[in-house]
Short mmCIF file of C-alpha atoms and ligand atoms in Angstrom, two decimals:
data_model
loop_
_atom_site.label_atom_id
_atom_site.label_comp_id
_atom_site.label_asym_id
_atom_site.label_seq_id
_atom_site.Cartn_x
_atom_site.Cartn_y
_atom_site.Cartn_z
CA UNK A 5 48.97 21.03 82.89
CA UNK A 6 46.46 21.98 80.03
CA UNK A 7 47.01 24.96 77.60
CA UNK A 8 45.10 28.19 78.28
CA UNK A 9 44.36 30.34 75.56
CA UNK A 10 44.38 34.15 75.89
CA UNK A 11 40.82 34.43 74.54
CA UNK A 12 37.78 35.38 76.78
CA UNK A 13 37.07 33.39 79.62
CA UNK A 14 34.36 33.58 82.43
CA UNK A 15 34.29 32.45 86.08
CA UNK A 16 31.63 32.77 88.76
CA UNK A 17 31.95 33.81 92.32
CA UNK A 18 29.21 31.68 93.73
CA UNK A 19 27.42 33.45 96.50
CA UNK A 20 23.87 32.68 96.13
CA UNK A 21 21.68 35.57 95.00
CA UNK A 22 25.02 37.70 95.25
CA UNK A 23 26.93 35.62 92.65
CA UNK A 24 28.82 37.39 90.07
CA UNK A 25 30.92 36.87 87.02
CA UNK A 26 34.53 37.48 86.37
CA UNK A 27 35.10 38.11 82.67
CA UNK A 28 38.60 37.85 81.65
CA UNK A 29 40.16 38.44 78.18
CA UNK A 30 41.91 40.79 75.92
CA UNK A 31 40.07 44.01 74.57
CA UNK A 32 36.95 43.41 76.73
CA UNK A 33 36.68 47.04 77.62
CA UNK A 34 36.60 47.80 73.91
CA UNK A 35 33.44 46.03 73.31
CA UNK A 36 30.54 48.86 73.25
CA UNK A 37 28.24 48.50 76.18
CA UNK A 38 30.37 45.92 77.87
CA UNK A 39 29.34 47.17 81.32
CA UNK A 40 25.48 47.37 80.64
CA UNK A 41 24.40 44.18 82.01
CA UNK A 42 25.43 45.02 85.58
CA UNK A 43 24.02 48.47 85.88
CA UNK A 44 21.48 49.04 88.68
CA UNK A 45 19.79 51.97 86.91
CA UNK A 46 20.80 54.97 84.54
CA UNK A 47 22.97 56.88 87.20
CA UNK A 48 26.66 55.71 86.68
CA UNK A 49 29.77 57.20 88.14
CA UNK A 50 33.30 55.94 86.98
CA UNK A 51 35.90 56.61 89.67
CA UNK A 52 39.68 56.48 88.64
CA UNK A 53 42.80 58.17 89.14
CA UNK A 54 44.91 60.50 87.29
CA UNK A 55 47.40 58.05 86.06
CA UNK A 56 44.73 55.47 84.78
CA UNK A 57 42.32 58.30 83.34
CA UNK A 58 44.33 59.32 80.47
CA UNK A 59 45.01 55.61 79.35
CA UNK A 60 41.51 54.00 79.80
CA UNK A 61 38.76 56.44 80.92
CA UNK A 62 37.74 56.95 77.30
CA UNK A 63 37.43 53.19 76.86
CA UNK A 64 35.56 52.75 79.91
CA UNK A 65 33.08 55.38 78.89
CA UNK A 66 32.49 53.60 75.75
CA UNK A 67 31.72 50.44 77.51
CA UNK A 68 28.60 51.97 79.01
CA UNK A 69 25.30 52.41 77.10
CA UNK A 70 24.69 55.92 75.47
CA UNK A 71 21.61 56.85 77.65
CA UNK A 72 23.49 56.73 81.08
CA UNK A 73 23.48 59.73 83.43
CA UNK A 74 27.28 59.51 83.64
CA UNK A 75 29.69 61.24 86.29
CA UNK A 76 33.40 60.89 86.38
CA UNK A 77 35.64 61.29 89.25
CA UNK A 78 39.35 61.38 88.90
CA UNK A 79 41.35 61.12 92.27
CA UNK A 80 44.97 61.55 92.82
CA UNK A 81 47.11 58.37 92.55
CA UNK A 82 48.92 56.33 95.29
CA UNK A 83 48.73 54.08 98.26
CA UNK A 84 48.91 57.23 100.48
CA UNK A 85 45.46 58.21 99.15
CA UNK A 86 43.73 55.07 100.31
CA UNK A 87 42.02 56.81 103.38
CA UNK A 88 38.78 58.19 104.36
CA UNK A 89 39.40 61.64 102.98
CA UNK A 90 39.55 60.19 99.48
CA UNK A 91 36.42 57.96 100.02
CA UNK A 92 34.60 61.13 101.35
CA UNK A 93 35.32 62.81 97.93
CA UNK A 94 33.56 59.96 96.16
CA UNK A 95 30.45 60.51 98.57
CA UNK A 96 30.67 64.18 98.09
CA UNK A 97 30.49 63.66 94.26
CA UNK A 98 27.65 61.35 94.38
CA UNK A 99 25.60 63.78 96.53
CA UNK A 100 26.34 66.67 94.55
CA UNK A 101 25.10 64.68 91.35
CA UNK A 102 22.14 63.96 93.28
CA UNK A 103 22.61 60.18 92.83
CA UNK A 104 20.17 57.75 94.50
CA UNK A 105 20.15 54.06 95.68
CA UNK A 106 19.80 52.85 92.11
CA UNK A 107 23.19 54.21 90.95
CA UNK A 108 26.31 52.17 89.86
CA UNK A 109 29.99 53.00 90.75
CA UNK A 110 32.64 51.75 88.33
CA UNK A 111 36.04 51.29 89.81
CA UNK A 112 38.48 51.70 87.08
CA UNK A 113 42.15 51.20 88.32
CA UNK A 114 44.37 49.15 90.62
CA UNK A 115 43.66 47.93 94.14
CA UNK A 116 43.76 51.35 95.64
CA UNK A 117 40.89 52.60 93.61
CA UNK A 118 39.06 49.22 93.83
CA UNK A 119 39.22 49.05 97.59
CA UNK A 120 38.08 52.69 97.99
CA UNK A 121 35.16 52.65 95.33
CA UNK A 122 33.93 49.42 96.90
CA UNK A 123 33.96 51.01 100.38
CA UNK A 124 32.28 54.16 99.04
CA UNK A 125 29.64 51.83 97.56
CA UNK A 126 29.10 49.74 100.51
CA UNK A 127 28.29 52.95 102.65
CA UNK A 128 26.62 55.20 100.31
CA UNK A 129 22.87 55.20 101.10
CA UNK A 130 23.63 51.97 102.86
CA UNK A 131 24.77 50.24 99.92
CA UNK A 132 24.72 50.61 96.05
CA UNK A 133 25.91 48.62 93.09
CA UNK A 134 29.62 48.87 92.00
CA UNK A 135 31.57 47.14 89.05
CA UNK A 136 35.25 46.23 89.26
CA UNK A 137 37.35 47.11 86.08
CA UNK A 138 40.82 46.43 87.64
CA UNK A 139 43.90 47.53 85.42
CA UNK A 140 46.95 46.21 87.44
CA UNK A 141 47.85 42.74 87.67
CA UNK A 142 47.46 42.70 91.22
CA UNK A 143 43.83 43.88 91.13
CA UNK A 144 43.15 41.38 88.32
CA UNK A 145 44.22 38.30 90.33
CA UNK A 146 43.21 39.38 93.69
CA UNK A 147 41.80 42.68 94.93
CA UNK A 148 38.83 43.09 92.54
CA UNK A 149 37.40 39.65 93.45
CA UNK A 150 35.91 38.76 96.89
CA UNK A 151 34.46 42.01 98.27
CA UNK A 152 37.14 43.19 100.65
CA UNK A 153 36.78 46.95 100.57
CA UNK A 154 38.23 49.64 102.78
CA UNK A 155 41.01 52.14 103.53
CA UNK A 156 44.27 52.32 105.47
CA UNK A 157 44.62 53.86 108.86
CA UNK A 158 48.04 55.35 110.00
CA UNK A 159 48.18 52.77 112.47
CA UNK A 160 47.43 49.70 110.43
CA UNK A 161 46.85 48.66 106.82
CA UNK A 162 43.26 48.03 105.65
CA UNK A 163 41.86 48.76 109.18
CA UNK A 164 38.68 50.43 108.20
CA UNK A 165 36.36 48.57 105.71
CA UNK A 166 33.54 46.32 104.80
CA UNK A 167 32.74 43.31 102.87
CA UNK A 168 30.73 44.34 99.90
CA UNK A 169 30.59 42.40 96.63
CA UNK A 170 30.83 43.85 93.09
CA UNK A 171 28.19 42.87 90.56
CA UNK A 172 30.69 42.12 88.09
CA UNK A 173 34.54 41.95 87.63
CA UNK A 174 35.76 42.80 84.01
CA UNK A 175 39.33 42.13 83.44
CA UNK A 176 40.68 43.49 80.26
CA UNK A 177 44.14 41.88 79.99
CA UNK A 178 45.26 44.45 77.39
CA UNK A 179 45.57 46.97 80.08
CA UNK A 180 48.56 45.26 81.45
CA UNK A 181 50.58 46.59 78.40
CA UNK A 182 51.02 50.07 80.03
CA UNK A 183 51.60 48.69 83.61
CA UNK A 184 55.32 49.61 84.89
CA UNK A 185 57.36 46.54 85.40
CA UNK A 186 57.75 47.10 89.10
CA UNK A 187 53.92 46.90 89.34
CA UNK A 188 53.78 43.70 87.29
CA UNK A 189 56.25 42.14 89.68
CA UNK A 190 54.19 43.24 92.57
CA UNK A 191 51.13 41.51 91.07
CA UNK A 192 53.02 38.27 90.57
CA UNK A 193 53.61 38.04 94.19
CA UNK A 194 49.90 37.42 94.73
CA UNK A 195 49.82 35.15 91.84
CA UNK A 196 52.73 33.14 93.49
CA UNK A 197 50.78 33.26 96.70
CA UNK A 198 48.03 31.13 95.18
CA UNK A 199 50.39 28.47 94.27
CA UNK A 200 51.92 28.37 97.57
CA UNK A 201 48.65 28.17 99.52
CA UNK A 202 46.91 25.61 97.58
CA UNK A 203 48.26 24.42 94.32
CA UNK A 204 51.56 22.99 93.92
CA UNK A 205 51.35 22.35 90.36
CA UNK A 206 50.40 25.69 89.56
CA UNK A 207 53.58 26.95 91.47
CA UNK A 208 55.66 24.61 89.42
CA UNK A 209 54.21 26.15 86.21
CA UNK A 210 54.77 29.62 87.49
CA UNK A 211 58.40 28.73 88.35
CA UNK A 212 58.92 27.68 84.69
CA UNK A 213 56.70 30.48 83.35
CA UNK A 214 58.08 33.78 85.21
CA UNK A 215 60.17 35.06 82.31
CA UNK A 216 57.22 34.69 79.82
CA UNK A 217 54.85 36.45 82.45
CA UNK A 218 57.30 39.39 82.93
CA UNK A 219 57.29 39.56 78.94
CA UNK A 220 53.65 39.92 79.08
CA UNK A 221 53.23 36.74 76.89
CA UNK A 222 49.49 36.54 76.31
CA UNK A 223 48.85 32.86 76.89
CA UNK A 224 51.03 32.66 80.12
CA UNK A 225 49.12 35.87 81.36
CA UNK A 226 45.84 34.30 80.60
CA UNK A 227 46.69 31.09 82.50
CA UNK A 228 48.06 33.03 85.68
CA UNK A 229 45.06 35.34 85.86
CA UNK A 230 42.38 32.64 85.19
CA UNK A 231 44.09 30.26 87.62
CA UNK A 232 44.43 32.92 90.21
CA UNK A 233 40.89 34.10 90.03
CA UNK A 234 39.53 30.54 90.00
CA UNK A 235 41.25 29.87 93.14
CA UNK A 236 40.15 33.20 94.78
CA UNK A 237 36.66 32.56 93.71
CA UNK A 238 36.68 29.11 95.15
CA UNK A 239 38.06 30.31 98.50
CA UNK A 240 35.39 33.19 98.75
CA UNK A 241 32.54 30.99 97.95
CA UNK A 242 33.58 28.86 100.84
CA UNK A 243 34.30 31.45 103.33
CA UNK A 244 33.13 34.97 102.34
CA UNK A 245 33.66 36.82 105.52
CA UNK A 246 36.87 35.08 106.52
CA UNK A 247 35.86 32.89 109.46
CA UNK A 248 38.23 29.95 108.17
CA UNK A 249 39.84 29.09 104.97
CA UNK A 250 39.83 32.85 103.57
CA UNK A 251 42.50 33.67 106.22
CA UNK A 252 44.96 31.56 104.08
CA UNK A 253 44.97 34.40 101.52
CA UNK A 254 46.78 36.44 103.90
CA UNK A 255 49.85 34.44 103.43
CA UNK A 256 52.82 36.93 103.95
CA UNK A 257 50.52 39.88 104.87
CA UNK A 258 51.05 39.73 108.61
CA UNK A 259 54.76 40.69 107.93
CA UNK A 260 53.98 42.59 104.76
CA UNK A 261 51.39 44.87 106.19
CA UNK A 262 53.86 45.76 108.93
CA UNK A 263 56.31 46.65 106.34
CA UNK A 264 53.93 48.76 104.32
CA UNK A 265 52.64 50.73 107.43
CA UNK A 266 56.08 51.19 108.97
CA UNK A 267 57.74 52.37 105.72
CA UNK A 268 54.93 54.78 105.17
CA UNK A 269 52.11 53.81 102.55
CA UNK A 270 53.49 53.62 98.98
CA UNK A 271 57.10 53.28 99.62
CA UNK A 272 57.10 49.57 99.35
CA UNK A 273 54.45 48.36 96.95
CA UNK A 274 51.72 45.97 98.44
CA UNK A 275 52.94 43.16 96.39
CA UNK A 276 56.50 43.65 97.15
CA UNK A 277 55.74 43.66 101.05
CA UNK A 278 53.68 40.55 100.53
CA UNK A 279 56.58 38.89 98.60
CA UNK A 280 58.93 39.58 101.32
CA UNK A 281 56.38 38.53 103.92
CA UNK A 282 55.75 35.18 102.21
CA UNK A 283 59.60 34.40 102.61
CA UNK A 284 59.52 35.41 106.21
CA UNK A 285 56.64 32.96 106.63
CA UNK A 286 58.47 30.27 104.79
CA UNK A 287 61.58 30.83 106.88
CA UNK A 288 59.47 30.78 110.02
CA UNK A 289 57.85 27.42 108.68
CA UNK A 290 61.17 26.03 108.29
CA UNK A 291 62.19 26.76 111.62
CA UNK A 292 59.23 24.99 112.85
CA UNK A 293 60.44 21.97 110.89
CA UNK A 294 57.72 22.20 108.42
CA UNK A 295 59.57 23.21 105.30
CA UNK A 296 63.20 22.12 104.29
CA UNK A 297 65.75 24.63 103.78
CA UNK A 298 65.62 23.53 99.84
CA UNK A 299 61.86 24.58 99.96
CA UNK A 300 62.85 28.03 101.21
CA UNK A 301 65.66 28.46 98.78
CA UNK A 302 63.16 27.29 95.97
CA UNK A 303 60.78 30.02 97.04
CA UNK A 304 63.59 32.59 97.13
CA UNK A 305 64.40 31.85 93.60
CA UNK A 306 60.96 32.08 92.46
CA UNK A 307 60.50 35.44 94.18
CA UNK A 308 63.82 36.74 92.71
CA UNK A 309 62.74 35.54 89.21
CA UNK A 310 59.51 37.51 89.63
CA UNK A 311 61.84 40.69 90.40
CA UNK A 312 60.65 40.95 94.16
CA UNK A 313 62.72 42.02 97.09
CA UNK A 314 64.15 39.38 99.25
CA UNK A 315 65.34 41.40 102.47
CA UNK A 316 63.27 43.28 104.83
CA UNK A 317 63.67 47.05 105.16
CA UNK A 318 67.26 47.77 107.09
CA UNK A 319 65.56 50.14 109.46
CA UNK A 320 62.91 47.74 110.72
CA UNK A 321 63.73 46.31 114.13
CA UNK A 322 62.04 43.41 115.84
CA UNK A 323 59.76 45.59 117.89
CA UNK A 324 58.77 47.54 114.68
CA UNK A 325 57.44 44.30 113.25
CA UNK A 326 55.84 42.89 116.50
CA UNK A 327 53.96 46.14 117.34
CA UNK A 328 52.38 46.33 113.92
CA UNK A 329 51.80 42.41 113.74
CA UNK A 330 49.85 42.66 117.05
CA UNK A 331 47.13 44.75 115.31
CA UNK A 332 46.67 42.08 112.59
CA UNK A 333 43.04 41.56 111.92
CA UNK A 334 43.37 37.74 112.08
CA UNK A 335 44.49 37.72 115.66
CA UNK A 336 42.12 36.53 118.41
CA UNK A 337 42.31 38.25 121.70
CA UNK A 338 45.95 38.82 122.22
CA UNK A 339 47.07 35.76 120.37
CA UNK A 340 49.11 36.14 117.14
CA UNK A 341 47.67 34.18 114.22
CA UNK A 342 50.03 33.64 111.45
CA UNK A 343 49.62 31.94 107.89
CA UNK A 344 52.52 29.44 107.45
CA UNK A 345 53.36 26.77 105.20
CA UNK A 346 53.24 22.94 105.82
CA UNK A 347 54.57 22.43 102.32
CA UNK A 348 55.06 24.53 99.22
CA UNK A 349 51.25 24.35 98.15
CA UNK A 350 49.82 23.68 101.52
CA UNK A 351 49.30 26.47 104.02
CA UNK A 352 47.67 26.68 107.29
CA UNK A 353 46.86 29.11 110.07
CA UNK A 354 48.99 28.77 113.26
CA UNK A 355 48.27 30.27 116.60
CA UNK A 356 50.93 28.42 118.42
CA UNK A 357 54.10 29.60 117.00
CA UNK A 358 56.61 30.00 120.19
CA UNK A 359 57.29 33.65 120.77
CA UNK A 360 61.21 33.06 120.93
CA UNK A 361 61.04 31.39 117.34
CA UNK A 362 59.16 34.38 115.91
CA UNK A 363 61.65 36.74 117.76
CA UNK A 364 64.71 34.91 116.29
CA UNK A 365 63.27 34.78 112.83
CA UNK A 366 62.67 38.68 113.12
CA UNK A 367 66.18 39.15 114.32
CA UNK A 368 67.94 36.99 111.88
CA UNK A 369 65.89 37.55 108.70
CA UNK A 370 68.15 39.52 106.12
CA UNK A 371 67.78 43.26 105.92
CA UNK A 372 68.60 45.37 103.02
P1 LIG B 25 47.55 50.60 92.85
O1 LIG B 25 46.19 50.64 92.83
O2 LIG B 25 48.21 51.69 93.73
O3 LIG B 25 48.15 50.61 91.60
C1 LIG B 25 49.49 50.67 91.08
C2 LIG B 25 49.91 51.83 90.25
O4 LIG B 25 49.69 51.53 88.83
C3 LIG B 25 49.22 53.10 90.50
O5 LIG B 25 50.17 54.09 90.19
C4 LIG B 25 48.15 53.09 89.32
O6 LIG B 25 47.91 54.42 89.10
C5 LIG B 25 48.87 52.52 88.21
N1 LIG B 25 48.06 51.86 87.26
C6 LIG B 25 46.95 51.19 87.38
N2 LIG B 25 46.60 50.59 86.22
C7 LIG B 25 47.45 50.89 85.26
C8 LIG B 25 47.64 50.61 83.93
N3 LIG B 25 47.09 49.59 83.35
N4 LIG B 25 48.80 51.08 83.38
C9 LIG B 25 49.74 51.84 84.08
N5 LIG B 25 49.61 52.34 85.25
C10 LIG B 25 48.53 51.59 85.94
O7 LIG B 25 48.06 49.26 93.47
P2 LIG B 25 47.76 47.82 93.23
O8 LIG B 25 48.87 46.94 93.34
O9 LIG B 25 46.84 47.45 92.08
O10 LIG B 25 46.93 47.41 94.49
C11 LIG B 25 47.33 47.70 95.82
C12 LIG B 25 46.23 47.77 96.75
O11 LIG B 25 45.29 46.68 96.69
C13 LIG B 25 46.62 47.83 98.14
O12 LIG B 25 46.04 48.88 98.88
C14 LIG B 25 46.23 46.60 98.95
O13 LIG B 25 45.99 46.63 100.23
C15 LIG B 25 44.85 46.27 98.03
N6 LIG B 25 44.57 45.01 98.09
C16 LIG B 25 43.39 44.58 98.32
C17 LIG B 25 42.82 43.38 98.14
C18 LIG B 25 41.25 42.85 98.42
O14 LIG B 25 41.10 41.71 98.53
N7 LIG B 25 40.45 43.83 98.45
C19 LIG B 25 43.68 42.22 97.93
C20 LIG B 25 45.05 42.63 97.46
C21 LIG B 25 45.48 43.81 97.61
N1 LIG B 26 43.46 39.37 99.67
C1 LIG B 26 43.11 38.54 100.78
C2 LIG B 26 41.47 38.35 100.58
O1 LIG B 26 40.87 38.61 99.75
O2 LIG B 26 40.93 37.71 101.63
#
């Protein structure tokens, strides 16, 4: 596997006249005017939260040209805020500022801010420009790329939303220096996901590199972010609205979303729930004869090395999983569709899992 340097790197999400760049590198937000090329006009609103604002709002301001009509909105923090009430606060602020269709929203923060700001942009005056400035590992490798925007509903994760692509994604890898270790581990779950779904070599590299990644070693982080974004860009360009291959990006999510919604949004981090969900998907794949028990143990060791939970919540029974899983967006009519693994590095969508095999997995999967 070739060496990757931590220096600046640019990828493209190829979507015809809606194509956009992903710029990755240390210190990108410190470049004066770094966000200028993607502004639709002079009206700009930075939306962030109360944790990220003291860390990076000033830097983000400086990444804009001096002559913009700038507004800033600082929302409360947390997955529990990812709802229509907080998206409405963005619309209120835009209207109070008199912003028109040529305005640009800047999403400065993790996936919660990115998903809400993207959805606000998709709907405001039927669609305005937005730029993603992701500051968590999870947002840098996944949520800022690909245009899935939206909010949670008490009955289901990400149930209200729209596809709306950003104009650019600016990933300043320096922002990871302030990220709490638990959040870093949650982001690693999505990085591991890419290896599992379509890149066995990347998975093997990750297996060796998790200690360096958890130590924020710059070259290792650069490789993980660049490869994850490249895989995501490739899949999104192939299938923007998830008619086919994009569903593979949901590996672990059908189980994981059930955990997040059941436990109350924010109690389990999204990446933690996805990590455990991927292990559940792997165990189910093994029960179907696709993965060996060695494969499952290998994945368990990778997730452990990433600092992720390996057991489902003690209080979640089989019906708690099944009732949430039946609301999954991938389902067609009343058929459950699950992303499973034919091998580590080769995922597929399966709609023929026997009910009793799933039921037994849900009964027997370890709880903690
Ligand atoms: P998050 O946005 O809640 O951020 C995690 C925590 O880190 C928050 O407390 C945040 O304030 C804080 N934070 C952010 N940047 C920081 C920094 N640099 N230093 C210190 N603290 C920082 O969570 P997340 O893991 O980034 O995103 C999870 C969300 O993303 C979920 O809602 C999930 O559904 C969504 N998601 C969306 C997609 C998509 O394609 N749109 C993909 C994956 C996940
Ligand atoms: N995170 C899943 C997707 O973007 O499709």
